[in-house]
Coordinates of C-alpha atoms in Angstrom, one line a residue:
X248 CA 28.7 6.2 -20.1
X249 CA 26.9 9.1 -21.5
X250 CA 23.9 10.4 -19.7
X251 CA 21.4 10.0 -22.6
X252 CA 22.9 5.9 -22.6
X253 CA 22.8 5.7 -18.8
X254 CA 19.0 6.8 -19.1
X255 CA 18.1 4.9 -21.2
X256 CA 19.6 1.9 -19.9
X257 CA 17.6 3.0 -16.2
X258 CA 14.6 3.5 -18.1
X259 CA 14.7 -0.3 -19.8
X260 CA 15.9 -1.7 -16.2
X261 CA 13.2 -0.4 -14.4
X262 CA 10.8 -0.9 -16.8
X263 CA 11.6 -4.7 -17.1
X264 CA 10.8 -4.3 -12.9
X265 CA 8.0 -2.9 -13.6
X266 CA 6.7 -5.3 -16.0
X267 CA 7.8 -8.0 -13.6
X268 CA 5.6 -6.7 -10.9
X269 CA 2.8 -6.6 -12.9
X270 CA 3.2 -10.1 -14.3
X271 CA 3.3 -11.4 -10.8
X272 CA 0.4 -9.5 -9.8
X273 CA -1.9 -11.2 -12.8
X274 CA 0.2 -14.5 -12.1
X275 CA -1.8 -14.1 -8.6
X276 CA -5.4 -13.3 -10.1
X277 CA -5.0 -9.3 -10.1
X278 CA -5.6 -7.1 -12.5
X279 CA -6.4 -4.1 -10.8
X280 CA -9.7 -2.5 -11.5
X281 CA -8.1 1.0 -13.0
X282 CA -6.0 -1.1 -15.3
X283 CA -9.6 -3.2 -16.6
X284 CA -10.9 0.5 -17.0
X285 CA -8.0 1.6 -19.4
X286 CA -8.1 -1.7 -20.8
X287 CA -11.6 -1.6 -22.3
X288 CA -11.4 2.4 -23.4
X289 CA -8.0 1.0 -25.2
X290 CA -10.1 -2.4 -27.1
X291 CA -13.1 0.8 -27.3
X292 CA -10.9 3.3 -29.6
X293 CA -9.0 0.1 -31.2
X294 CA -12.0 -1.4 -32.3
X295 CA -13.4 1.9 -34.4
X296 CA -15.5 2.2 -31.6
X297 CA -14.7 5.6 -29.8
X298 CA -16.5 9.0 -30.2
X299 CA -14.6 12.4 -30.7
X300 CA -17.3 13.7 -28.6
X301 CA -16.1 11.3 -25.4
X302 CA -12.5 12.1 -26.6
X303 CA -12.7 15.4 -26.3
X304 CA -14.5 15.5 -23.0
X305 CA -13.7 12.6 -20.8
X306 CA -12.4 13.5 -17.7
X307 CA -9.0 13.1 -16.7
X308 CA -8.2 14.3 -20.4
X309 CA -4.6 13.6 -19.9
X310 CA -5.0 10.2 -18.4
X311 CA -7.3 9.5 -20.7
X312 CA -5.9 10.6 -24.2
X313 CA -2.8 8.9 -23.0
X314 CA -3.5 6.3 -22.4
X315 CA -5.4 6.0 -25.8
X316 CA -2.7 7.5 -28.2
X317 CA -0.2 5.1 -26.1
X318 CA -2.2 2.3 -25.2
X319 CA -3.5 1.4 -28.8
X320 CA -0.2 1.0 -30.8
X321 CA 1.4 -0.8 -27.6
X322 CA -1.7 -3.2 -28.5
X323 CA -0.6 -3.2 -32.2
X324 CA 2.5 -4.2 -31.2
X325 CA 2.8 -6.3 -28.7
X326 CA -0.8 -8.3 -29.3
X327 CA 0.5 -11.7 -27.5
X328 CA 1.5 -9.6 -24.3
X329 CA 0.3 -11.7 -21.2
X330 CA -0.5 -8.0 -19.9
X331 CA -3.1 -5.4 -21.1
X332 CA -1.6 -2.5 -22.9
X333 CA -2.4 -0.1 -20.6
X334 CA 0.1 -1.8 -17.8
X335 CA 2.5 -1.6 -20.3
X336 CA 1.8 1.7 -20.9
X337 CA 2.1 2.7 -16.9
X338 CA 5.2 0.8 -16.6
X339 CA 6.8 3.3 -18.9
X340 CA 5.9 6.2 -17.4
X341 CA 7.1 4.9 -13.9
X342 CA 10.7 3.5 -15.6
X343 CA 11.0 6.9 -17.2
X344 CA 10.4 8.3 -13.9
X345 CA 12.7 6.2 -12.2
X346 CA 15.4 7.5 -14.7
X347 CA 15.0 10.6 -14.5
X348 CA 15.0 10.4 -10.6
X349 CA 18.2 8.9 -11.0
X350 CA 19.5 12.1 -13.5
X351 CA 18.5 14.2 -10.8
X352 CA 20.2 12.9 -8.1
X353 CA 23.3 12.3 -10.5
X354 CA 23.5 15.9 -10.9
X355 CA 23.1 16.8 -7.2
X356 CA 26.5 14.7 -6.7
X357 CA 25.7 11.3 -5.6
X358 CA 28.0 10.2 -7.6
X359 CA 27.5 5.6 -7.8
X360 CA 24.7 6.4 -4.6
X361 CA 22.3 7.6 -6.8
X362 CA 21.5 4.9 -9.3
X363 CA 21.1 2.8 -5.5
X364 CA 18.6 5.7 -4.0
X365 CA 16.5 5.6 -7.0
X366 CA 15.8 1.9 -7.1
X367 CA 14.8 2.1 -3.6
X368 CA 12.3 4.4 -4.1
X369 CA 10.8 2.2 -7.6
X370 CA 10.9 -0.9 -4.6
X371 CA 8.9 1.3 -2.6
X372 CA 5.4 -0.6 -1.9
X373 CA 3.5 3.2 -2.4
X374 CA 5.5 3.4 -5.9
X375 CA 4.4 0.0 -6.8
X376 CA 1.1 0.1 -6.2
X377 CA 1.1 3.6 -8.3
X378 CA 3.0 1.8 -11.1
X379 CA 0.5 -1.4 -11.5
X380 CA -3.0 0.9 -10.6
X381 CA -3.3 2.1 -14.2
X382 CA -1.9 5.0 -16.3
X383 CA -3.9 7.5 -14.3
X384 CA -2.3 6.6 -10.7
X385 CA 0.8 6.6 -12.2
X386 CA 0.8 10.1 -14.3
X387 CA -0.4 11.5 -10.5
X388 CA 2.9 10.4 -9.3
X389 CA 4.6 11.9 -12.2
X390 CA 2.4 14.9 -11.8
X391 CA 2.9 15.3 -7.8
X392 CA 7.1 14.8 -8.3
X393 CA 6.8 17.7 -11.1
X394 CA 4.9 19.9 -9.0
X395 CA 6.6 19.5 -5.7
X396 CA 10.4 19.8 -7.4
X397 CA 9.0 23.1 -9.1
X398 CA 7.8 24.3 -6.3
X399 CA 10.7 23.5 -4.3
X400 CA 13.4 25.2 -7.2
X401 CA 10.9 28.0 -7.2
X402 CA 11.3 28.7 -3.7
X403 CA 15.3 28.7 -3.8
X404 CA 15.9 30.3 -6.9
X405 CA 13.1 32.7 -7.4
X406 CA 13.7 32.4 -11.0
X407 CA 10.3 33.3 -13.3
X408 CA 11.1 30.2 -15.3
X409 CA 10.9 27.8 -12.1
X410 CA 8.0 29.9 -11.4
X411 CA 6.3 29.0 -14.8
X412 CA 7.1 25.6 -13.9
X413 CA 4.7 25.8 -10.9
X414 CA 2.3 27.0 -13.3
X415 CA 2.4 24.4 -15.5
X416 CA 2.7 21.4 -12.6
X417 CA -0.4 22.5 -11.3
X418 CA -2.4 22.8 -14.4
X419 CA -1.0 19.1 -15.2
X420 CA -1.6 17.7 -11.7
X421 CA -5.4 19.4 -12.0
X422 CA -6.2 17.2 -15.2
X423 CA -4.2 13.8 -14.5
X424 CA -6.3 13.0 -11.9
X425 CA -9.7 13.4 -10.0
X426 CA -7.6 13.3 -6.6
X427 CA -4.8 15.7 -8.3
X428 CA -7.6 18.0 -8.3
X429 CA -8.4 17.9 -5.3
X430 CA -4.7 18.1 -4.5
X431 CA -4.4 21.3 -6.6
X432 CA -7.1 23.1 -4.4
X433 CA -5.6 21.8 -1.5
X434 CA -2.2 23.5 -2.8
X435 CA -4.0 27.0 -3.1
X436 CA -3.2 28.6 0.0
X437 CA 0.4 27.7 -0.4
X438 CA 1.4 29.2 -3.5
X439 CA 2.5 32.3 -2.1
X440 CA 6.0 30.7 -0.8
X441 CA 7.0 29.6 -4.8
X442 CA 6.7 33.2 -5.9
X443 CA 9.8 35.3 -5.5
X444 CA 9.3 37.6 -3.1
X445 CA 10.3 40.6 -5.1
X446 CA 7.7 39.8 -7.0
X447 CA 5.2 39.3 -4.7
X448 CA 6.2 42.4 -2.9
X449 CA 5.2 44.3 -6.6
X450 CA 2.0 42.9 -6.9
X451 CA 0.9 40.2 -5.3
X452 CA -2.1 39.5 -7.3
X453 CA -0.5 39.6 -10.7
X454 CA 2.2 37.0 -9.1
X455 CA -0.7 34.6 -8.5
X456 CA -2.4 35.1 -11.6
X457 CA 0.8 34.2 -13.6
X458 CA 0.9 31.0 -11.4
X459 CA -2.7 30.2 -11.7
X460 CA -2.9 31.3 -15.4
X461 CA -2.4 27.5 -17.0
X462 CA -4.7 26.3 -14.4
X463 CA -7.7 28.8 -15.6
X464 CA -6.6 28.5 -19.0
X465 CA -7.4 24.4 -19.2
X466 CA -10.5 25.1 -17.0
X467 CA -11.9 27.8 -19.2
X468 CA -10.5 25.4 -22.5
X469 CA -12.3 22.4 -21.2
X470 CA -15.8 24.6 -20.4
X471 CA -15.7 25.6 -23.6
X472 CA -15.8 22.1 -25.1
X473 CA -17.9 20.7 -22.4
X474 CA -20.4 23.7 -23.5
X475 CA -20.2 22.1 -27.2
X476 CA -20.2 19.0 -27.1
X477 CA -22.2 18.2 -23.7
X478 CA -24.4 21.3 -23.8
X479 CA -23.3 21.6 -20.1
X480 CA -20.0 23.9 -19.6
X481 CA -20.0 22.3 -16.2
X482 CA -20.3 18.8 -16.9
X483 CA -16.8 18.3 -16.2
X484 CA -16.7 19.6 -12.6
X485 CA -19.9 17.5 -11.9
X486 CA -17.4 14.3 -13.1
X487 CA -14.8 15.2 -10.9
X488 CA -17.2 15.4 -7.6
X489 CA -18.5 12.3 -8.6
X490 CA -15.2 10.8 -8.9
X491 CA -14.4 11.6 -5.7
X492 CA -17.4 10.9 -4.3
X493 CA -16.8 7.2 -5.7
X494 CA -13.9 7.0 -4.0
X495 CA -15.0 8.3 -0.5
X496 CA -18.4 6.0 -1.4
X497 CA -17.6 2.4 -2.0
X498 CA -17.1 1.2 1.4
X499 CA -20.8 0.3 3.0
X500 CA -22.7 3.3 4.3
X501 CA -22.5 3.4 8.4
X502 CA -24.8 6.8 9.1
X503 CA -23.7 10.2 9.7
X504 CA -22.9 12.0 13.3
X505 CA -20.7 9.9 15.5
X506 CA -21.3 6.3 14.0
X507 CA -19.6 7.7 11.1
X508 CA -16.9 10.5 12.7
X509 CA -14.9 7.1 14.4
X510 CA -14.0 5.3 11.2
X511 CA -12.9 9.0 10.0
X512 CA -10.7 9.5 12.4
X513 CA -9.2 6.4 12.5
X514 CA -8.9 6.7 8.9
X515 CA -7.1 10.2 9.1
X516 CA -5.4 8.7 11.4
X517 CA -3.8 5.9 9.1
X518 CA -3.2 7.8 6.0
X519 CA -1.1 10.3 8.0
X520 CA 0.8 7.3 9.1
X521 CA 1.0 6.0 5.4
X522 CA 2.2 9.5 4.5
X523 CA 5.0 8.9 6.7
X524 CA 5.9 6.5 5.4
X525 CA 5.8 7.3 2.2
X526 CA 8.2 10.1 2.6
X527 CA 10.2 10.1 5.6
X528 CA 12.9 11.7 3.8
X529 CA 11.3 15.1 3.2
X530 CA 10.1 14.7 7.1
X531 CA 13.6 14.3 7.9
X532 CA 14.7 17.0 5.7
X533 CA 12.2 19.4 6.9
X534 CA 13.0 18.8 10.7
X535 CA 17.2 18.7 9.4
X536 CA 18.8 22.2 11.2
X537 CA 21.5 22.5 7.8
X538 CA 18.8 22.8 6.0
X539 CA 16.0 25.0 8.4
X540 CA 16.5 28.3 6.3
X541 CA 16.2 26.6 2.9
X542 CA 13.9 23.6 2.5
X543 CA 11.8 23.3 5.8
X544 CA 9.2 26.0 4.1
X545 CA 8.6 24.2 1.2
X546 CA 8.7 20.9 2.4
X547 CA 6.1 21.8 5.6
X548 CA 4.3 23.5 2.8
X549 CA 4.1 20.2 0.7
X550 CA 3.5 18.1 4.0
X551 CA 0.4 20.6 4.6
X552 CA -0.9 20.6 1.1
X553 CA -1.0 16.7 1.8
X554 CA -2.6 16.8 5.1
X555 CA -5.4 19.1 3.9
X556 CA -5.4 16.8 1.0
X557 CA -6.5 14.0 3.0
X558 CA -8.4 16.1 5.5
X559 CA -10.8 16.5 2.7
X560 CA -11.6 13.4 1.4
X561 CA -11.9 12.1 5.4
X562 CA -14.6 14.7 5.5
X563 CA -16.4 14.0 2.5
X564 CA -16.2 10.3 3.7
X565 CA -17.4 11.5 7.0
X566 CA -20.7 13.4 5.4
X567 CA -21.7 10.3 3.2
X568 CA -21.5 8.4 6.3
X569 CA -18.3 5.4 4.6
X570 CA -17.2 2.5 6.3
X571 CA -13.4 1.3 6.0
X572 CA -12.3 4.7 4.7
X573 CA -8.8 3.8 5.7
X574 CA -7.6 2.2 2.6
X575 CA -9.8 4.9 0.5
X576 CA -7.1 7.9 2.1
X577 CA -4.4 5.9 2.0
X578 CA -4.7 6.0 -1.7
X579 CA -4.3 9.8 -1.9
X580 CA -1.2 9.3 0.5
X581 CA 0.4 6.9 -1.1
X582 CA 1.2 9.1 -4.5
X583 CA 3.1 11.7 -2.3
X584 CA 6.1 9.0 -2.1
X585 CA 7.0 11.8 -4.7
X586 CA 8.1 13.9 -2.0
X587 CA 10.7 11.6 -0.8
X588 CA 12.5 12.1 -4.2
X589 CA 12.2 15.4 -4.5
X590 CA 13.8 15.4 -0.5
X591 CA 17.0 13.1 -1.6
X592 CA 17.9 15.3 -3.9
X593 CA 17.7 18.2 -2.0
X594 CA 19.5 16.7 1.1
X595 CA 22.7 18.8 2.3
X596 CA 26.1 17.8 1.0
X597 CA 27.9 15.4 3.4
X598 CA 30.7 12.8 3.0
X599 CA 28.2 10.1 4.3
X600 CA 25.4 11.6 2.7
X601 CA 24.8 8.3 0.4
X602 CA 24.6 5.9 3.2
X603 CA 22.7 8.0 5.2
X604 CA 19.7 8.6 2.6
X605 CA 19.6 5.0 1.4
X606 CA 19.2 4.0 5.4
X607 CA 16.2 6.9 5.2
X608 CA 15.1 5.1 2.3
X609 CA 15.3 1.6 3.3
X610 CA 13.2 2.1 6.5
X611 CA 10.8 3.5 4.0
X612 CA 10.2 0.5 2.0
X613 CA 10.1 -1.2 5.5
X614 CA 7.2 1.4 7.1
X615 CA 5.3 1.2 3.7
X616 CA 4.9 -2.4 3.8
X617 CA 3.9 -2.4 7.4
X618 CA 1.5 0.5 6.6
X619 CA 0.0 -1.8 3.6
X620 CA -1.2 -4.2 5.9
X621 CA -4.0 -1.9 7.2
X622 CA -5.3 -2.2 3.4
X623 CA -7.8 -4.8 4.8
X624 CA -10.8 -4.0 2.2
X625 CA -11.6 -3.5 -1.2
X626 CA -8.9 -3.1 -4.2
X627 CA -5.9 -2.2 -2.1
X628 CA -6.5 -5.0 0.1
X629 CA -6.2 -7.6 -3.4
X630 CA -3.7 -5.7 -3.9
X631 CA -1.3 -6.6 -0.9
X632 CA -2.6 -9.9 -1.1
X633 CA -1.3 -10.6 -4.6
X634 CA 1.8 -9.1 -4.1
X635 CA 2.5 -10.9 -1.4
X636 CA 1.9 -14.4 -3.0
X637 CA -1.7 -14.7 -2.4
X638 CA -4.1 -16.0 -5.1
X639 CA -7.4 -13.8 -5.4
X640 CA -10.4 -14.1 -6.6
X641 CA -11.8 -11.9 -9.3
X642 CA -12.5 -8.0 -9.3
X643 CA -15.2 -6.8 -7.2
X644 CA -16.2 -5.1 -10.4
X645 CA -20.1 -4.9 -10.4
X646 CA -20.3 -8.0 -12.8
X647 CA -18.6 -6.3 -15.8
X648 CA -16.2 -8.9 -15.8
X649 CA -18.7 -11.8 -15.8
X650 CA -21.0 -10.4 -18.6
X651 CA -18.0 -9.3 -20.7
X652 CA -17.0 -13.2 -20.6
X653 CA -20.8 -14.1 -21.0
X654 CA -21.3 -12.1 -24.3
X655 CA -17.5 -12.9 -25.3
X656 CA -18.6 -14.8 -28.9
X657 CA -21.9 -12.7 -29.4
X658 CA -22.7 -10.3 -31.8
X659 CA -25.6 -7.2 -32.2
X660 CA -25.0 -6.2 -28.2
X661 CA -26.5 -3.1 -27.5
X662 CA -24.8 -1.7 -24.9
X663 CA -23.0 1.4 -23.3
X664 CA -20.0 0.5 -23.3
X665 CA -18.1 3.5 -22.8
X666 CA -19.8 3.7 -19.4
X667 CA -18.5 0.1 -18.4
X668 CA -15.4 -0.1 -20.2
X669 CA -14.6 -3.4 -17.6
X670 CA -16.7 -5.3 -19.7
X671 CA -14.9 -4.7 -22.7
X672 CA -11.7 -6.2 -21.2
X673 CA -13.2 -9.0 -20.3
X674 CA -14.5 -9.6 -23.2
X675 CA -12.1 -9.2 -25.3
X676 CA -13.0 -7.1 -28.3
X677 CA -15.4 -4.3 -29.3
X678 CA -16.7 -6.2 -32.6
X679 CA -20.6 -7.2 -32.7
X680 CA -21.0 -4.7 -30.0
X681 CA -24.2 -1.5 -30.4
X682 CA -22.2 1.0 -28.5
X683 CA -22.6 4.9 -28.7
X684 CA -21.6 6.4 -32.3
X685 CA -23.3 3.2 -34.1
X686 CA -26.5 4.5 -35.8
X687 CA -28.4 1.7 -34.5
X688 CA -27.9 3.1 -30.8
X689 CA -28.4 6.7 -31.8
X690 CA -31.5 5.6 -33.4
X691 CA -32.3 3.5 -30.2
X692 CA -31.8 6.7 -28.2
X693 CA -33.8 9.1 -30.5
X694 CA -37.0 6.3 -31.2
X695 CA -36.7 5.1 -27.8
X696 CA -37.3 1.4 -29.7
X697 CA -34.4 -1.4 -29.8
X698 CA -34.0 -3.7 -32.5
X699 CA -30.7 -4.9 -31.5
X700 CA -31.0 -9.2 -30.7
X701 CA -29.4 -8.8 -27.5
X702 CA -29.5 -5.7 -24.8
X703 CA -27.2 -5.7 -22.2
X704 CA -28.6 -3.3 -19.0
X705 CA -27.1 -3.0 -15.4
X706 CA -29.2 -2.3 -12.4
X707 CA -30.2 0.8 -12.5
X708 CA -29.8 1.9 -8.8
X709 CA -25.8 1.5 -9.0
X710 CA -24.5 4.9 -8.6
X711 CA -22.0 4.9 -12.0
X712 CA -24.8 3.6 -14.0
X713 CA -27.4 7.1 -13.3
X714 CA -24.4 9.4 -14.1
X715 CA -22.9 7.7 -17.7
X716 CA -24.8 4.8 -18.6
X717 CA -27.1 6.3 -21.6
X718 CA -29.2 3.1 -22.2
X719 CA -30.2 3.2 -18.9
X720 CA -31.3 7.2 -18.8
X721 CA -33.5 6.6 -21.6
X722 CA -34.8 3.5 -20.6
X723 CA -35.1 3.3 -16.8
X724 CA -37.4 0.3 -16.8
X725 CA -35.5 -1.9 -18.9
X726 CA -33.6 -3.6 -16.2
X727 CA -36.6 -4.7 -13.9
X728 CA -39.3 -4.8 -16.6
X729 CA -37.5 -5.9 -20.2
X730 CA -39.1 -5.4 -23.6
X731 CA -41.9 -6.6 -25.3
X732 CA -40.4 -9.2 -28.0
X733 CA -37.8 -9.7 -25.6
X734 CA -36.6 -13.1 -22.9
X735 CA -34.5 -12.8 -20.3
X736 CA -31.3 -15.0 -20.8
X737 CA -28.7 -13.7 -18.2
X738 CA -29.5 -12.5 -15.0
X739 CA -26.1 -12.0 -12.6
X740 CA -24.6 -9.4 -10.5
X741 CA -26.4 -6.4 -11.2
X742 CA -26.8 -7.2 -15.1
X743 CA -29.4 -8.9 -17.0
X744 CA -29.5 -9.6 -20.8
X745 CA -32.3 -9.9 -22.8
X746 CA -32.6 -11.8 -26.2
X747 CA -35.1 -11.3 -29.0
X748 CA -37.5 -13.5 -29.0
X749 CA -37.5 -14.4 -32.5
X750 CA -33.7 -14.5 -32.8
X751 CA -32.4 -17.7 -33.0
X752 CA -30.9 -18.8 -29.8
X753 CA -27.2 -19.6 -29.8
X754 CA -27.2 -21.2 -25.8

């Protein structure tokens, strides 16, 4: 078998696994959140309903923009799929991951093993949970197993071209993610060891600038646009802080000092656990004597960048005072099952070097479910529960859901829908909706007057809703104090509708 026909036939295996575990999951009531969110940005552009201006700015812009140039002909072509297109669209980036995991470890001479070693790490409950969370979780992955096998080569080799690798991993990694950000910051203090030493020993600060270059590049890029189309060349970095700070902040609030410094800990405490688990392999290979004097650097280095990783978002959850932050760093843990591949194929040559991997491997799979059961709140806690057979209710999504499927049928919507793309998913379709880029909510914005028959506004204390949600910025007082000419007609879960009064009612 050739290897371009053995990966592809990899790629189509593990993507039908894939698939599978996503199937099952929506068999069981769960679509996770992120995948809702892709969703409705995919029905958004699909629908002639996307601006270049949100396009060009969004943040992730690589999450983002793939998932729209994928995740819309996936829709074209598959439109009686059972799964949003976005799933679909994850699933492929995981099965070609898989494959080329499987390449990798072909060519380090694994011979039959390492078709086995790579579909124990796609069973892995870390790489799952990546692989049905939505294109962005899944590219982070991608982007973390790039980075880390660059920066690993680098170290060995000291070629420039592994070194340019490094580069561009880390620009990639910045951009994929909100967490890959924060991972790439994280890495900073670390970089020295992928730079050759006789090139550091030159000029140590012209080495770092030609690994950093891609990374300022994209930053000064996306300033740029940000400048031209937001009129704020900083509005990008204020997305990513709230990002993060979303993640850190959806648990309830328990105060600061040391009613807040327990859960912390204990929470630290967990995801270094889940880390563990996640990649005992490169813990193994790290601590393995063949190997001291060529991997243990890298790999202690990759383990830090982790650990200061997570360090930061337990502080961050410390400061705003979070409840339940376990499953919240667990999340940024989970992607750095990356390591473990990156580890297998670096593992020293021995006749029982198969066996001994796939054991590493399987006690793995075995920790990472064990360490899944401390998901006890919020999406990751749905999660387990579906996977594990468990029906569950519907997303703890704010009432997007429920007011996509309330004005499912309705036409002349005004509404921000690019700021709560979960109601687009549940409803089904961007037609008859007044979203951002139709004159008539320009014109709202500008006359500060609506003439739409029905207005769609959440609450406007909801911490998403001051940052992107337009409708409510210009009109603050429209949840709790409607319009004249208007009548209340829906009134649930942090969103009320209002109907014109001299529209003719359809309930």
């Amino acid at each position: 078998m050739t290897r371009t026909l053995r990966f592809c036939v990899t790629a189509i295996a593990s993507f039908a696994v894939l698939v599978a575990a996503n199937a099952w999951l929506r068999g069981h009531g769960l679509v996770a959140a992120p995948v809702l969110h892709d969703w409705g940005e995919v029905l958004l552009y699909s629908g002639g309903k996307g601006t270049f201006r949100d396009f060009t700015t969004s943040y992730p812009p690589l999450a983002f923009t793939l998932n729209i140039l994928l995740g819309v002909p996936v829709r074209a072509l598959s439109p009686l799929s059972a799964l949003p297109a976005p799933a679909l669209v994850a699933s492929l980036f995981g099965a070609l991951l898989v494959a080329r995991w499987d390449a990798a470890f072909r060519a380090a001479k694994y011979g039959a093993w390492s078709i086995v070693l790579a579909a124990l790490l796609c069973l892995h409950p870390f790489f799952l949970h990546s692989a049905t969370s939505g294109v962005g979780a899944m590219l982070l992955l991608v982007a973390l197993y790039w980075l880390a096998s660059a920066y690993c080569a680098s170290y060995r080799t000291g070629r420039v071209t592994d070194l340019m690798n490094v580069a561009l991993a880390l620009a990639f990694t910045a951009f994929v993610d909100p967490l890959g950000a924060l991972v790439c910051v994280a890495a900073l203090p670390f970089l020295t060891l992928s730079v050759p030493p006789a090139l550091l020993a030159r000029s140590a600060f012209n080495s770092l600038l030609v690994v950093l270059f891609p990374l300022l590049f994209v930053i000064l890029s996306f300033t740029y646009e940000n400048a031209l189309f937001e009129d704020s060349s900083t509005a990008f970095v204020t997305d990513i802080a709230r990002h993060v700070s979303l993640v850190v902040g959806t648990s309830e609030a328990v105060g600061h000092g040391v009613a807040g410094l327990f859960p912390a800990l204990a929470g630290f405490g967990i995801a270094v656990l889940t880390l563990a688990a996640a990649m005992p392999a490169a813990i193994v290979l790290t601590l393995h004597r063949r190997m001291a004097a060529e991997c243990a650097k890298p790999f202690a280095a990759l383990c830090a960048v982790a650990l200061v990783a997570i360090a930061a978002v337990a502080i961050i959850a410390f400061m705003q005072g979070s409840a339940h932050i376990s499953a919240t760093l667990t999340r940024i843990a989970t992607p750095f099952v990356a390591l473990a591949a990156v580890a297998v194929r670096q593992w020293p040559p021995h006749p029982r070097r198969g066996r001994t991997v796939a054991a590493v491997l399987l006690a793995a799979i075995g920790a990472g479910w064990g360490m899944s059961l401390t998901w006890q709140t919020g999406e990751d806690a749905r999660w387990l529960d579906a996977a594990t057979g468990i029906t569950v209710a519907g997303a703890p999504d704010g009432g997007a859901a429920s007011l996509g499927r309330y004005l499912a049928g309705r036409s002349d919507v005004l509404i921000d829908a690019h700021a709560h793309p979960a109601t687009l998913a549940a409803r089904g379709s961007a037609s008859g909706l007044v979203v951002r880029g139709d004159e008539p909510f320009m014109l709202a914005m500008l006359t500060r007057r609506i003439r739409s028959r029905f207005v769609a506004v959440p609450y406007p204390d909801q911490l998403p809703t001051l940052a992107d949600d337009q409708l409510t910025q210009t009109f603050p007082a429209l949840y709790q104090q409607g319009l004249n000419g208007y009548r209340l007609i829906y009134d649930t879960d942090g969103w009320r509708v209002y109907e014109r009064r001299d529209a003719q009612s359809t309930n």
